[in-house]
């Protein structure tokens, strides 16, 4: 998607500037979004519009922790 490409491109050009992705993040695309190089993520309906928001939140935390730990030198 366009946002993914835009964030990757921006990150390559401006590695020192924090990047936040706001909206459209679901469990099905969270890993891909994390791999763009974004530093911060705003997840609203991807959590509160689910059947079990607490479990969904925990799943996001786990997914992002795995994604970030695999990118640590």
Backbone as CSV, one residue per row, in Angstrom:
resi,resn,N_x,N_y,N_z,CA_x,CA_y,CA_z,C_x,C_y,C_z
1,UNK,0.821,-1.216,0.000,0.000,0.000,0.000,0.852,1.263,0.000
2,UNK,0.265,2.361,-0.375,0.962,3.621,-0.512,1.603,4.130,0.762
3,UNK,0.913,3.988,1.878,1.454,4.484,3.148,2.710,3.707,3.524
4,UNK,2.686,2.416,3.316,3.844,1.576,3.639,5.056,2.055,2.839
5,UNK,4.859,2.250,1.559,5.940,2.723,0.692,6.414,4.110,1.145
6,UNK,5.485,4.991,1.457,5.838,6.354,1.868,6.658,6.360,3.147
7,UNK,6.261,5.556,4.127,6.989,5.504,5.394,8.388,4.934,5.171
8,UNK,8.494,3.872,4.406,9.818,3.286,4.124,10.731,4.300,3.446
9,UNK,10.198,4.984,2.459,10.989,5.978,1.730,11.419,7.109,2.667
10,UNK,10.478,7.632,3.454,10.795,8.710,4.385,11.860,8.261,5.376
11,UNK,11.718,7.035,5.888,12.669,6.504,6.875,14.070,6.431,6.271
12,UNK,14.174,6.032,5.010,15.487,5.948,4.372,16.115,7.335,4.219
13,UNK,15.310,8.325,3.954,15.810,9.681,3.749,16.066,10.428,5.063
14,UNK,15.311,10.098,6.107,15.349,10.857,7.365,15.322,9.912,8.563
15,UNK,16.326,9.099,8.698,16.374,8.087,9.756,16.304,8.680,11.163
16,UNK,16.711,9.934,11.303,16.766,10.555,12.633,15.421,11.118,13.099
17,UNK,14.430,11.186,12.219,13.131,11.771,12.564,12.150,10.659,12.927
18,UNK,11.510,10.738,14.116,10.521,9.727,14.490,9.344,9.723,13.499
19,UNK,8.828,8.535,13.248,7.704,8.375,12.333,6.568,7.670,13.060
20,UNK,5.374,8.222,12.928,4.187,7.649,13.544,3.189,7.271,12.462
21,UNK,2.610,6.080,12.598,1.552,5.644,11.689,0.249,5.711,12.481
22,UNK,-0.707,6.451,11.958,-1.971,6.690,12.658,-3.125,6.147,11.820
23,UNK,-3.708,5.075,12.298,-4.918,4.554,11.672,-4.679,3.427,10.690
24,UNK,-5.696,2.610,10.549,-5.663,1.515,9.594,-4.860,0.310,10.036
25,UNK,-4.410,0.302,11.284,-3.584,-0.811,11.752,-4.485,-1.869,12.385
26,UNK,-4.362,-3.069,11.873,-5.110,-4.226,12.361,-4.098,-5.329,12.660
27,UNK,-4.535,-6.369,13.347,-3.629,-7.490,13.623,-3.128,-8.120,12.336
28,UNK,-3.914,-8.047,11.289,-3.526,-8.671,10.024,-2.420,-7.920,9.285
29,UNK,-2.204,-6.632,9.614,-1.160,-5.879,8.917,-0.134,-5.245,9.863
30,UNK,-0.244,-5.509,11.148,0.619,-4.853,12.135,2.097,-5.154,11.914
31,UNK,2.416,-6.394,11.590,3.820,-6.754,11.377,4.390,-5.993,10.179
32,UNK,3.627,-5.917,9.112,4.079,-5.200,7.922,4.277,-3.712,8.236
33,UNK,3.361,-3.137,9.005,3.480,-1.723,9.376,4.722,-1.515,10.237
34,UNK,4.967,-2.409,11.174,6.146,-2.292,12.043,7.436,-2.375,11.234
35,UNK,7.426,-3.192,10.198,8.626,-3.366,9.377,8.931,-2.159,8.488
36,UNK,8.033,-1.198,8.421,8.288,0.005,7.618,9.368,0.879,8.232
37,UNK,9.584,0.705,9.539,10.541,1.557,10.230,9.870,2.610,11.085
38,UNK,8.548,2.574,11.161,7.833,3.527,12.010,8.211,3.282,13.470
39,UNK,8.176,4.352,14.252,8.536,4.271,15.665,7.329,4.207,16.577
40,UNK,6.222,4.765,16.110,5.009,4.882,16.934,3.807,4.458,16.107
41,UNK,2.801,3.924,16.816,1.617,3.424,16.141,0.376,3.856,16.906
42,UNK,-0.606,4.379,16.198,-1.869,4.763,16.806,-2.905,3.756,16.329
43,UNK,-3.449,2.998,17.275,-4.414,1.955,16.938,-5.685,2.223,17.729
44,UNK,-6.734,2.581,17.021,-8.021,2.847,17.675,-8.980,1.707,17.421
45,UNK,-9.666,1.786,16.301,-10.698,0.796,15.998,-10.128,-0.602,15.829
46,UNK,-8.849,-0.700,15.519,-8.209,-2.013,15.423,-8.228,-2.751,16.753
47,UNK,-8.489,-2.012,17.834,-8.616,-2.622,19.160,-10.073,-2.557,19.630
48,UNK,-10.633,-1.358,19.686,-11.941,-1.231,20.327,-13.105,-1.756,19.515
49,UNK,-12.932,-2.012,18.242,-14.019,-2.594,17.452,-13.921,-4.118,17.360
50,UNK,-13.129,-4.709,18.232,-13.006,-6.169,18.237,-13.880,-6.750,19.341
51,UNK,-14.074,-8.039,19.258,-14.920,-8.721,20.240,-14.323,-8.677,21.644
52,UNK,-12.995,-8.739,21.739,-12.303,-8.731,23.031,-11.134,-7.747,22.973
53,UNK,-11.409,-6.448,23.240,-10.359,-5.432,23.129,-9.118,-5.724,23.977
54,UNK,-9.290,-6.258,25.170,-8.132,-6.534,26.025,-7.234,-7.596,25.392
55,UNK,-7.834,-8.645,24.857,-7.053,-9.695,24.204,-6.405,-9.171,22.925
56,UNK,-7.111,-8.334,22.199,-6.561,-7.758,20.970,-5.374,-6.864,21.293
57,UNK,-5.506,-6.040,22.336,-4.395,-5.188,22.764,-3.172,-6.046,23.100
58,UNK,-3.397,-7.110,23.872,-2.288,-7.996,24.247,-1.648,-8.625,23.013
59,UNK,-2.456,-8.977,22.027,-1.924,-9.560,20.792,-1.082,-8.539,20.025
60,UNK,-1.539,-7.275,20.004,-0.736,-6.216,19.359,0.598,-6.047,20.070
61,UNK,0.575,-5.978,21.385,1.812,-5.805,22.155,2.775,-6.940,21.844
62,UNK,2.283,-8.144,21.866,3.129,-9.305,21.578,3.697,-9.238,20.166
63,UNK,2.851,-8.880,19.214,3.299,-8.821,17.823,4.369,-7.746,17.629
64,UNK,4.161,-6.567,18.219,5.153,-5.503,18.078,6.441,-5.845,18.818
65,UNK,6.352,-6.463,19.983,7.567,-6.857,20.702,8.397,-7.829,19.873
66,UNK,7.745,-8.799,19.245,8.456,-9.759,18.399,9.094,-9.049,17.209
67,UNK,8.339,-8.154,16.606,8.837,-7.452,15.430,10.051,-6.596,15.772
68,UNK,9.972,-5.851,16.879,11.084,-4.981,17.253,12.282,-5.766,17.760
69,UNK,12.065,-6.867,18.443,13.202,-7.641,18.939,13.957,-8.307,17.799
70,UNK,13.273,-8.605,16.708,13.957,-9.213,15.567,14.773,-8.205,14.775
71,UNK,14.578,-6.900,15.046,15.336,-5.875,14.351,16.450,-5.284,15.196
72,UNK,16.611,-5.814,16.397,17.659,-5.314,17.294,18.995,-5.935,16.896
73,UNK,20.021,-5.074,16.771,21.348,-5.611,16.396,21.917,-6.539,17.448
